[in-house]
Amino acid sequence: MSSTILHPPVSLPDDAFEDQASLTGHSTPQISTEAPKKHPFLEALGERVRALRSRRGMTRKALAQLADVSERHLANLEYGVGNASILVLLQVAGALQCSLGELIGDITTSSPEWLMIRELLGQRDEATLQRVRVAVGEMLGTGGGNANTSSRIALVGLRGAGKSTLGQMLAEDLGFPFVELSREIEKFAGCSVAEIQALYGVNAYRRYERRALEEAIQIHSEAVIATPGGLVSDPATFNQLLAHCTTVWLKADPQDHMKRVQAQGDTRPMAASKEAMEDLKGILAGRAAFYAKAQLQVDTSAQPLELTFMDLRQQVRHLLQLSA
């Protein structure tokens, strides 16, 4: 049974759900045309929920089902007009694989050390924060910095960017084995990616994904690896990828992503959405900053396949100091 809200839910703006009057043919008395003022905390909370959901490539309906809350209550939460109970927030945080502190945005107040670290880093720019992250990763032995010209070439990007097609072409050109990480995940689990998620859930899938990457790194000193689009959603797995592979972000316009995925006969994870393109744009926006950590970038929408491959080939060979 879905969880409940402790306080009566506030109605969403007219564009969030169909107006009841349009469905019944009867007019509804309007008390006030002025929208209720949103509380800044609830508005910021809703933005964080939307950002986390987009980063993980989930529709609102999928998150509501996974968190066992009603889609209406989740919509209220995302719009910043619903005063959700702490139990609902716990369920949403669990479904998003993040701590309640991260959802609320207050994890850095959990200890004196966190407070002092936050004070040191609070006003730093992105480049400085990246150097700090890499230094901390090296100190802790967890990696996180970009590998220095590793011969493992990892292609990252959203589904439909061309990772499989261009990855096979690049592997053949370099004489490296080609590793489709999704297929390796299926070997570990003994079933398809869709069955893993349906039977065991997203958390189990992420564990298989990390194991598959670890094994690929251990087995291959040279390889071209096509990674799943959502790999960047798990910070530990993404740190490992950055530390042991030369990374390339294959970028594409949202329209090209959608067209290519549909050509493959698969619109997952947007299959059940009436606003598939908006969902795809949200996923891409939520992951773009993570994809941008890659050492190289290739726009696969800018030119035909052969020219795109030549651009990829030239950049990779130059970085690896191989003859063209």
Short mmCIF file of N, CA, C and O in Angstrom, two decimals, residues 171-279:
data_model
loop_
_atom_site.label_atom_id
_atom_site.label_comp_id
_atom_site.label_asym_id
_atom_site.label_seq_id
_atom_site.Cartn_x
_atom_site.Cartn_y
_atom_site.Cartn_z
N ALA A 171 38.00 -0.59 -31.85
CA ALA A 171 38.73 -1.78 -31.38
C ALA A 171 39.42 -2.48 -32.54
O ALA A 171 40.58 -2.91 -32.44
N GLU A 172 38.71 -2.60 -33.64
CA GLU A 172 39.30 -3.25 -34.82
C GLU A 172 40.49 -2.45 -35.34
O GLU A 172 41.53 -3.00 -35.70
N ASP A 173 40.35 -1.12 -35.35
CA ASP A 173 41.43 -0.27 -35.84
C ASP A 173 42.67 -0.36 -34.95
O ASP A 173 43.81 -0.38 -35.45
N LEU A 174 42.47 -0.42 -33.64
CA LEU A 174 43.60 -0.46 -32.70
C LEU A 174 44.14 -1.87 -32.49
O LEU A 174 45.23 -2.03 -31.93
N GLY A 175 43.37 -2.87 -32.88
CA GLY A 175 43.77 -4.25 -32.60
C GLY A 175 43.54 -4.65 -31.16
O GLY A 175 44.21 -5.54 -30.63
N PHE A 176 42.56 -3.99 -30.52
CA PHE A 176 42.22 -4.26 -29.12
C PHE A 176 40.95 -5.10 -29.06
O PHE A 176 40.11 -5.03 -29.98
N PRO A 177 40.75 -5.87 -28.00
CA PRO A 177 39.45 -6.54 -27.82
C PRO A 177 38.36 -5.51 -27.53
O PRO A 177 38.63 -4.45 -26.96
N PHE A 178 37.14 -5.83 -27.96
CA PHE A 178 35.99 -4.97 -27.69
C PHE A 178 35.16 -5.59 -26.58
O PHE A 178 34.80 -6.76 -26.64
N VAL A 179 34.85 -4.81 -25.55
CA VAL A 179 34.07 -5.28 -24.40
C VAL A 179 32.79 -4.48 -24.32
O VAL A 179 32.81 -3.26 -24.12
N GLU A 180 31.65 -5.16 -24.49
CA GLU A 180 30.34 -4.55 -24.29
C GLU A 180 29.95 -4.84 -22.85
O GLU A 180 29.56 -5.96 -22.50
N LEU A 181 30.06 -3.84 -21.98
CA LEU A 181 29.91 -4.08 -20.55
C LEU A 181 28.52 -4.62 -20.20
O LEU A 181 28.38 -5.42 -19.27
N SER A 182 27.52 -4.20 -20.94
CA SER A 182 26.16 -4.71 -20.67
C SER A 182 26.09 -6.23 -20.85
O SER A 182 25.41 -6.93 -20.09
N ARG A 183 26.80 -6.75 -21.87
CA ARG A 183 26.81 -8.20 -22.09
C ARG A 183 27.56 -8.91 -20.95
O ARG A 183 27.18 -10.01 -20.55
N GLU A 184 28.61 -8.28 -20.43
CA GLU A 184 29.35 -8.86 -19.32
C GLU A 184 28.50 -8.89 -18.05
O GLU A 184 28.55 -9.84 -17.26
N ILE A 185 27.69 -7.86 -17.87
CA ILE A 185 26.77 -7.82 -16.73
C ILE A 185 25.79 -8.98 -16.82
O ILE A 185 25.49 -9.66 -15.83
N GLU A 186 25.27 -9.23 -18.01
CA GLU A 186 24.31 -10.32 -18.21
C GLU A 186 24.97 -11.68 -17.95
O GLU A 186 24.32 -12.60 -17.43
N LYS A 187 26.24 -11.81 -18.29
CA LYS A 187 26.94 -13.06 -18.01
C LYS A 187 27.04 -13.29 -16.51
O LYS A 187 26.86 -14.41 -16.02
N PHE A 188 27.35 -12.25 -15.76
CA PHE A 188 27.44 -12.38 -14.31
C PHE A 188 26.10 -12.79 -13.71
O PHE A 188 26.03 -13.66 -12.83
N ALA A 189 25.03 -12.17 -14.19
CA ALA A 189 23.71 -12.39 -13.59
C ALA A 189 23.01 -13.62 -14.14
O ALA A 189 22.12 -14.17 -13.49
N GLY A 190 23.39 -14.05 -15.35
CA GLY A 190 22.72 -15.19 -15.96
C GLY A 190 21.36 -14.85 -16.53
O GLY A 190 20.54 -15.73 -16.76
N CYS A 191 21.12 -13.56 -16.76
CA CYS A 191 19.86 -13.12 -17.37
C CYS A 191 20.08 -11.75 -18.01
O CYS A 191 21.14 -11.16 -17.86
N SER A 192 19.06 -11.26 -18.71
CA SER A 192 19.20 -10.00 -19.42
C SER A 192 19.19 -8.82 -18.45
O SER A 192 18.77 -8.94 -17.29
N VAL A 193 19.64 -7.67 -18.95
CA VAL A 193 19.63 -6.45 -18.14
C VAL A 193 18.21 -6.13 -17.68
O VAL A 193 17.98 -5.78 -16.51
N ALA A 194 17.23 -6.26 -18.60
CA ALA A 194 15.84 -5.97 -18.24
C ALA A 194 15.36 -6.91 -17.13
O ALA A 194 14.66 -6.50 -16.20
N GLU A 195 15.75 -8.18 -17.21
CA GLU A 195 15.34 -9.15 -16.18
C GLU A 195 16.03 -8.87 -14.85
O GLU A 195 15.41 -9.04 -13.78
N ILE A 196 17.28 -8.44 -14.88
CA ILE A 196 17.98 -8.08 -13.64
C ILE A 196 17.20 -7.00 -12.91
O ILE A 196 16.93 -7.09 -11.71
N GLN A 197 16.84 -5.93 -13.66
CA GLN A 197 16.16 -4.81 -13.03
C GLN A 197 14.76 -5.20 -12.56
O GLN A 197 14.32 -4.78 -11.49
N ALA A 198 14.07 -6.05 -13.36
CA ALA A 198 12.72 -6.44 -12.98
C ALA A 198 12.71 -7.39 -11.79
O ALA A 198 11.85 -7.28 -10.91
N LEU A 199 13.68 -8.32 -11.74
CA LEU A 199 13.69 -9.34 -10.69
C LEU A 199 14.39 -8.89 -9.42
O LEU A 199 13.95 -9.19 -8.31
N TYR A 200 15.49 -8.16 -9.58
CA TYR A 200 16.33 -7.86 -8.42
C TYR A 200 16.44 -6.38 -8.09
O TYR A 200 16.92 -6.02 -7.02
N GLY A 201 16.06 -5.51 -9.03
CA GLY A 201 16.06 -4.09 -8.76
C GLY A 201 17.32 -3.37 -9.23
O GLY A 201 18.31 -3.99 -9.62
N VAL A 202 17.26 -2.06 -9.17
CA VAL A 202 18.35 -1.21 -9.65
C VAL A 202 19.62 -1.40 -8.83
O VAL A 202 20.73 -1.42 -9.38
N ASN A 203 19.49 -1.54 -7.52
CA ASN A 203 20.68 -1.68 -6.67
C ASN A 203 21.48 -2.92 -7.04
O ASN A 203 22.72 -2.88 -7.09
N ALA A 204 20.79 -4.02 -7.29
CA ALA A 204 21.48 -5.25 -7.69
C ALA A 204 22.16 -5.06 -9.04
O ALA A 204 23.29 -5.52 -9.26
N TYR A 205 21.47 -4.37 -9.95
CA TYR A 205 22.07 -4.12 -11.26
C TYR A 205 23.37 -3.34 -11.12
O TYR A 205 24.37 -3.65 -11.77
N ARG A 206 23.39 -2.32 -10.26
CA ARG A 206 24.61 -1.52 -10.07
C ARG A 206 25.74 -2.37 -9.49
O ARG A 206 26.92 -2.16 -9.83
N ARG A 207 25.43 -3.34 -8.66
CA ARG A 207 26.48 -4.22 -8.12
C ARG A 207 27.07 -5.09 -9.23
O ARG A 207 28.29 -5.27 -9.31
N TYR A 208 26.21 -5.65 -10.08
CA TYR A 208 26.70 -6.43 -11.22
C TYR A 208 27.54 -5.55 -12.15
O TYR A 208 28.56 -6.00 -12.68
N GLU A 209 27.11 -4.34 -12.35
CA GLU A 209 27.82 -3.40 -13.22
C GLU A 209 29.24 -3.14 -12.69
O GLU A 209 30.21 -3.16 -13.46
N ARG A 210 29.35 -2.94 -11.39
CA ARG A 210 30.67 -2.69 -10.81
C ARG A 210 31.57 -3.92 -10.92
O ARG A 210 32.75 -3.82 -11.24
N ARG A 211 30.99 -5.09 -10.67
CA ARG A 211 31.78 -6.33 -10.79
C ARG A 211 32.26 -6.54 -12.22
O ARG A 211 33.41 -6.96 -12.45
N ALA A 212 31.39 -6.26 -13.18
CA ALA A 212 31.77 -6.44 -14.59
C ALA A 212 32.90 -5.50 -14.97
O ALA A 212 33.84 -5.89 -15.69
N LEU A 213 32.84 -4.26 -14.50
CA LEU A 213 33.90 -3.31 -14.79
C LEU A 213 35.21 -3.73 -14.13
O LEU A 213 36.28 -3.68 -14.75
N GLU A 214 35.13 -4.15 -12.87
CA GLU A 214 36.34 -4.59 -12.17
C GLU A 214 37.02 -5.74 -12.91
O GLU A 214 38.24 -5.77 -13.05
N GLU A 215 36.21 -6.69 -13.39
CA GLU A 215 36.79 -7.83 -14.09
C GLU A 215 37.40 -7.41 -15.43
O GLU A 215 38.48 -7.88 -15.81
N ALA A 216 36.72 -6.52 -16.14
CA ALA A 216 37.25 -6.04 -17.42
C ALA A 216 38.59 -5.35 -17.22
O ALA A 216 39.52 -5.52 -18.02
N ILE A 217 38.72 -4.58 -16.16
CA ILE A 217 39.97 -3.89 -15.87
C ILE A 217 41.07 -4.88 -15.51
O ILE A 217 42.23 -4.74 -15.94
N GLN A 218 40.72 -5.91 -14.75
CA GLN A 218 41.72 -6.90 -14.34
C GLN A 218 42.20 -7.75 -15.52
O GLN A 218 43.37 -8.08 -15.63
N ILE A 219 41.28 -8.10 -16.42
CA ILE A 219 41.61 -9.01 -17.52
C ILE A 219 42.33 -8.28 -18.66
O ILE A 219 43.29 -8.81 -19.23
N HIS A 220 41.90 -7.07 -18.97
CA HIS A 220 42.38 -6.40 -20.18
C HIS A 220 43.27 -5.20 -19.83
O HIS A 220 42.82 -4.26 -19.18
N SER A 221 44.48 -5.24 -20.30
CA SER A 221 45.35 -4.06 -20.20
C SER A 221 45.14 -3.16 -21.41
O SER A 221 45.43 -1.96 -21.36
N GLU A 222 44.60 -3.73 -22.48
CA GLU A 222 44.23 -2.98 -23.68
C GLU A 222 42.84 -3.42 -24.10
O GLU A 222 42.59 -4.62 -24.25
N ALA A 223 41.96 -2.48 -24.29
CA ALA A 223 40.59 -2.82 -24.69
C ALA A 223 39.83 -1.55 -25.03
O ALA A 223 40.20 -0.45 -24.61
N VAL A 224 38.76 -1.72 -25.79
CA VAL A 224 37.77 -0.67 -25.99
C VAL A 224 36.50 -1.14 -25.28
O VAL A 224 35.99 -2.21 -25.58
N ILE A 225 36.04 -0.36 -24.33
CA ILE A 225 34.92 -0.76 -23.48
C ILE A 225 33.74 0.17 -23.71
O ILE A 225 33.85 1.39 -23.52
N ALA A 226 32.61 -0.39 -24.14
CA ALA A 226 31.36 0.38 -24.25
C ALA A 226 30.61 0.25 -22.93
O ALA A 226 30.26 -0.86 -22.53
N THR A 227 30.40 1.36 -22.25
CA THR A 227 29.79 1.32 -20.92
C THR A 227 28.30 1.63 -20.99
O THR A 227 27.86 2.36 -21.89
N PRO A 228 27.51 1.12 -20.05
CA PRO A 228 26.09 1.49 -19.98
C PRO A 228 25.93 2.98 -19.70
O PRO A 228 26.76 3.58 -19.00
N GLY A 229 24.88 3.58 -20.23
CA GLY A 229 24.69 5.02 -20.08
C GLY A 229 24.57 5.49 -18.65
O GLY A 229 24.96 6.61 -18.32
N GLY A 230 24.02 4.63 -17.78
CA GLY A 230 23.79 5.04 -16.39
C GLY A 230 24.94 4.76 -15.45
O GLY A 230 24.82 4.97 -14.25
N LEU A 231 26.07 4.29 -15.98
CA LEU A 231 27.20 3.96 -15.10
C LEU A 231 27.65 5.15 -14.26
O LEU A 231 28.06 4.99 -13.11
N VAL A 232 27.53 6.35 -14.82
CA VAL A 232 27.97 7.54 -14.08
C VAL A 232 27.10 7.83 -12.87
O VAL A 232 27.45 8.67 -12.04
N SER A 233 25.95 7.16 -12.76
CA SER A 233 25.06 7.38 -11.62
C SER A 233 25.62 6.81 -10.33
O SER A 233 25.19 7.20 -9.24
N ASP A 234 26.56 5.88 -10.43
CA ASP A 234 27.18 5.29 -9.24
C ASP A 234 28.57 5.90 -9.09
O ASP A 234 29.48 5.57 -9.85
N PRO A 235 28.78 6.79 -8.11
CA PRO A 235 30.06 7.49 -7.99
C PRO A 235 31.25 6.55 -7.82
O PRO A 235 32.32 6.81 -8.39
N ALA A 236 31.10 5.46 -7.06
CA ALA A 236 32.23 4.56 -6.84
C ALA A 236 32.65 3.88 -8.15
O ALA A 236 33.85 3.77 -8.45
N THR A 237 31.68 3.42 -8.93
CA THR A 237 31.98 2.77 -10.20
C THR A 237 32.59 3.77 -11.18
O THR A 237 33.54 3.46 -11.90
N PHE A 238 32.05 4.98 -11.21
CA PHE A 238 32.56 6.00 -12.12
C PHE A 238 33.99 6.41 -11.73
O PHE A 238 34.85 6.62 -12.60
N ASN A 239 34.27 6.52 -10.43
CA ASN A 239 35.64 6.81 -9.98
C ASN A 239 36.60 5.74 -10.48
O ASN A 239 37.72 6.04 -10.92
N GLN A 240 36.16 4.49 -10.39
CA GLN A 240 37.00 3.38 -10.84
C GLN A 240 37.26 3.47 -12.34
O GLN A 240 38.39 3.24 -12.81
N LEU A 241 36.24 3.80 -13.10
CA LEU A 241 36.39 3.94 -14.55
C LEU A 241 37.40 5.05 -14.87
O LEU A 241 38.30 4.86 -15.70
N LEU A 242 37.26 6.20 -14.22
CA LEU A 242 38.16 7.32 -14.49
C LEU A 242 39.60 6.99 -14.11
O LEU A 242 40.54 7.44 -14.77
N ALA A 243 39.76 6.21 -13.06
CA ALA A 243 41.10 5.91 -12.56
C ALA A 243 41.84 4.90 -13.41
O ALA A 243 43.08 4.88 -13.42
N HIS A 244 41.12 4.04 -14.14
CA HIS A 244 41.78 2.93 -14.84
C HIS A 244 41.59 2.94 -16.36
O HIS A 244 42.12 2.06 -17.03
N CYS A 245 40.85 3.90 -16.87
CA CYS A 245 40.58 3.93 -18.31
C CYS A 245 40.75 5.33 -18.88
O CYS A 245 40.55 6.32 -18.18
N THR A 246 41.12 5.38 -20.14
CA THR A 246 41.02 6.61 -20.90
C THR A 246 39.57 6.75 -21.33
O THR A 246 39.02 5.83 -21.95
N THR A 247 38.94 7.85 -21.00
CA THR A 247 37.50 7.98 -21.19
C THR A 247 37.17 8.93 -22.34
O THR A 247 37.80 9.98 -22.51
N VAL A 248 36.14 8.54 -23.11
CA VAL A 248 35.67 9.34 -24.24
C VAL A 248 34.16 9.50 -24.13
O VAL A 248 33.44 8.49 -24.06
N TRP A 249 33.69 10.73 -24.12
CA TRP A 249 32.25 10.98 -24.10
C TRP A 249 31.76 11.11 -25.54
O TRP A 249 32.16 12.01 -26.27
N LEU A 250 30.91 10.18 -25.95
CA LEU A 250 30.26 10.26 -27.25
C LEU A 250 28.95 11.03 -27.06
O LEU A 250 28.01 10.55 -26.44
N LYS A 251 28.91 12.24 -27.60
CA LYS A 251 27.77 13.13 -27.43
C LYS A 251 26.86 13.05 -28.65
O LYS A 251 27.32 12.76 -29.76
N ALA A 252 25.58 13.33 -28.44
CA ALA A 252 24.64 13.39 -29.55
C ALA A 252 23.48 14.28 -29.15
O ALA A 252 23.21 14.48 -27.96
N ASP A 253 22.78 14.83 -30.13
CA ASP A 253 21.58 15.61 -29.86
C ASP A 253 20.49 14.68 -29.32
O ASP A 253 20.43 13.51 -29.69
N PRO A 254 19.61 15.20 -28.46
CA PRO A 254 18.52 14.35 -27.93
C PRO A 254 17.71 13.69 -29.03
O PRO A 254 17.32 12.53 -28.90
N GLN A 255 17.46 14.40 -30.13
CA GLN A 255 16.67 13.83 -31.23
C GLN A 255 17.38 12.61 -31.83
O GLN A 255 16.74 11.62 -32.18
N ASP A 256 18.71 12.70 -31.96
CA ASP A 256 19.46 11.58 -32.51
C ASP A 256 19.49 10.40 -31.54
O ASP A 256 19.42 9.24 -31.95
N HIS A 257 19.63 10.70 -30.23
CA HIS A 257 19.56 9.64 -29.23
C HIS A 257 18.25 8.86 -29.38
O HIS A 257 18.25 7.63 -29.46
N MET A 258 17.14 9.60 -29.41
CA MET A 258 15.83 8.96 -29.48
C MET A 258 15.67 8.16 -30.77
O MET A 258 15.21 7.02 -30.76
N LYS A 259 16.08 8.75 -31.89
CA LYS A 259 15.92 8.08 -33.18
C LYS A 259 16.73 6.79 -33.24
O LYS A 259 16.24 5.76 -33.72
N ARG A 260 17.94 6.81 -32.72
CA ARG A 260 18.79 5.62 -32.77
C ARG A 260 18.28 4.53 -31.84
O ARG A 260 18.31 3.34 -32.17
N VAL A 261 17.80 4.92 -30.65
CA VAL A 261 17.28 3.93 -29.71
C VAL A 261 16.03 3.27 -30.28
O VAL A 261 15.84 2.06 -30.19
N GLN A 262 15.16 4.08 -30.88
CA GLN A 262 13.95 3.52 -31.49
C GLN A 262 14.29 2.61 -32.66
O GLN A 262 13.61 1.61 -32.89
N ALA A 263 15.34 2.94 -33.40
CA ALA A 263 15.76 2.09 -34.52
C ALA A 263 16.24 0.73 -34.03
O ALA A 263 16.17 -0.26 -34.76
N GLN A 264 16.70 0.68 -32.77
CA GLN A 264 17.12 -0.58 -32.17
C GLN A 264 15.93 -1.37 -31.64
O GLN A 264 16.08 -2.48 -31.14
N GLY A 265 14.72 -0.78 -31.74
CA GLY A 265 13.52 -1.45 -31.27
C GLY A 265 13.35 -1.40 -29.77
O GLY A 265 12.66 -2.23 -29.18
N ASP A 266 13.96 -0.39 -29.11
CA ASP A 266 13.93 -0.33 -27.65
C ASP A 266 13.90 1.12 -27.23
O ASP A 266 14.78 1.89 -27.57
N THR A 267 12.86 1.51 -26.49
CA THR A 267 12.78 2.87 -25.98
C THR A 267 12.98 2.93 -24.48
O THR A 267 12.69 3.93 -23.84
N ARG A 268 13.48 1.88 -23.87
CA ARG A 268 13.83 1.89 -22.45
C ARG A 268 14.89 2.95 -22.21
O ARG A 268 15.84 3.07 -22.97
N PRO A 269 14.84 3.78 -21.13
CA PRO A 269 13.89 3.68 -20.02
C PRO A 269 12.68 4.59 -20.17
O PRO A 269 12.04 4.94 -19.18
N MET A 270 12.35 5.03 -21.38
CA MET A 270 11.27 5.97 -21.55
C MET A 270 10.02 5.31 -22.13
O MET A 270 9.11 5.98 -22.56
N ALA A 271 9.98 3.97 -22.12
CA ALA A 271 8.94 3.26 -22.86
C ALA A 271 7.53 3.59 -22.39
O ALA A 271 6.61 3.66 -23.19
N ALA A 272 7.35 3.80 -21.09
CA ALA A 272 6.00 4.00 -20.56
C ALA A 272 5.64 5.48 -20.45
O ALA A 272 4.60 5.82 -19.92
N SER A 273 6.48 6.36 -20.94
CA SER A 273 6.25 7.79 -20.75
C SER A 273 5.58 8.40 -21.97
O SER A 273 5.95 8.10 -23.10
N LYS A 274 4.61 9.29 -21.75
CA LYS A 274 3.96 10.02 -22.82
C LYS A 274 4.81 11.20 -23.26
O LYS A 274 4.54 11.83 -24.26
N GLU A 275 5.81 11.52 -22.49
CA GLU A 275 6.69 12.65 -22.80
C GLU A 275 8.11 12.14 -22.89
O GLU A 275 9.01 12.59 -22.20
N ALA A 276 8.31 11.17 -23.78
CA ALA A 276 9.60 10.49 -23.87
C ALA A 276 10.75 11.44 -24.14
O ALA A 276 11.82 11.32 -23.55
N MET A 277 10.55 12.39 -25.05
CA MET A 277 11.64 13.30 -25.40
C MET A 277 12.03 14.18 -24.21
O MET A 277 13.22 14.42 -23.96
N GLU A 278 11.04 14.65 -23.46
CA GLU A 278 11.35 15.47 -22.29
C GLU A 278 12.07 14.65 -21.23
O GLU A 278 12.99 15.15 -20.57
N ASP A 279 11.67 13.39 -21.09
CA ASP A 279 12.37 12.51 -20.15
C ASP A 279 13.82 12.33 -20.57
O ASP A 279 14.74 12.39 -19.76
#
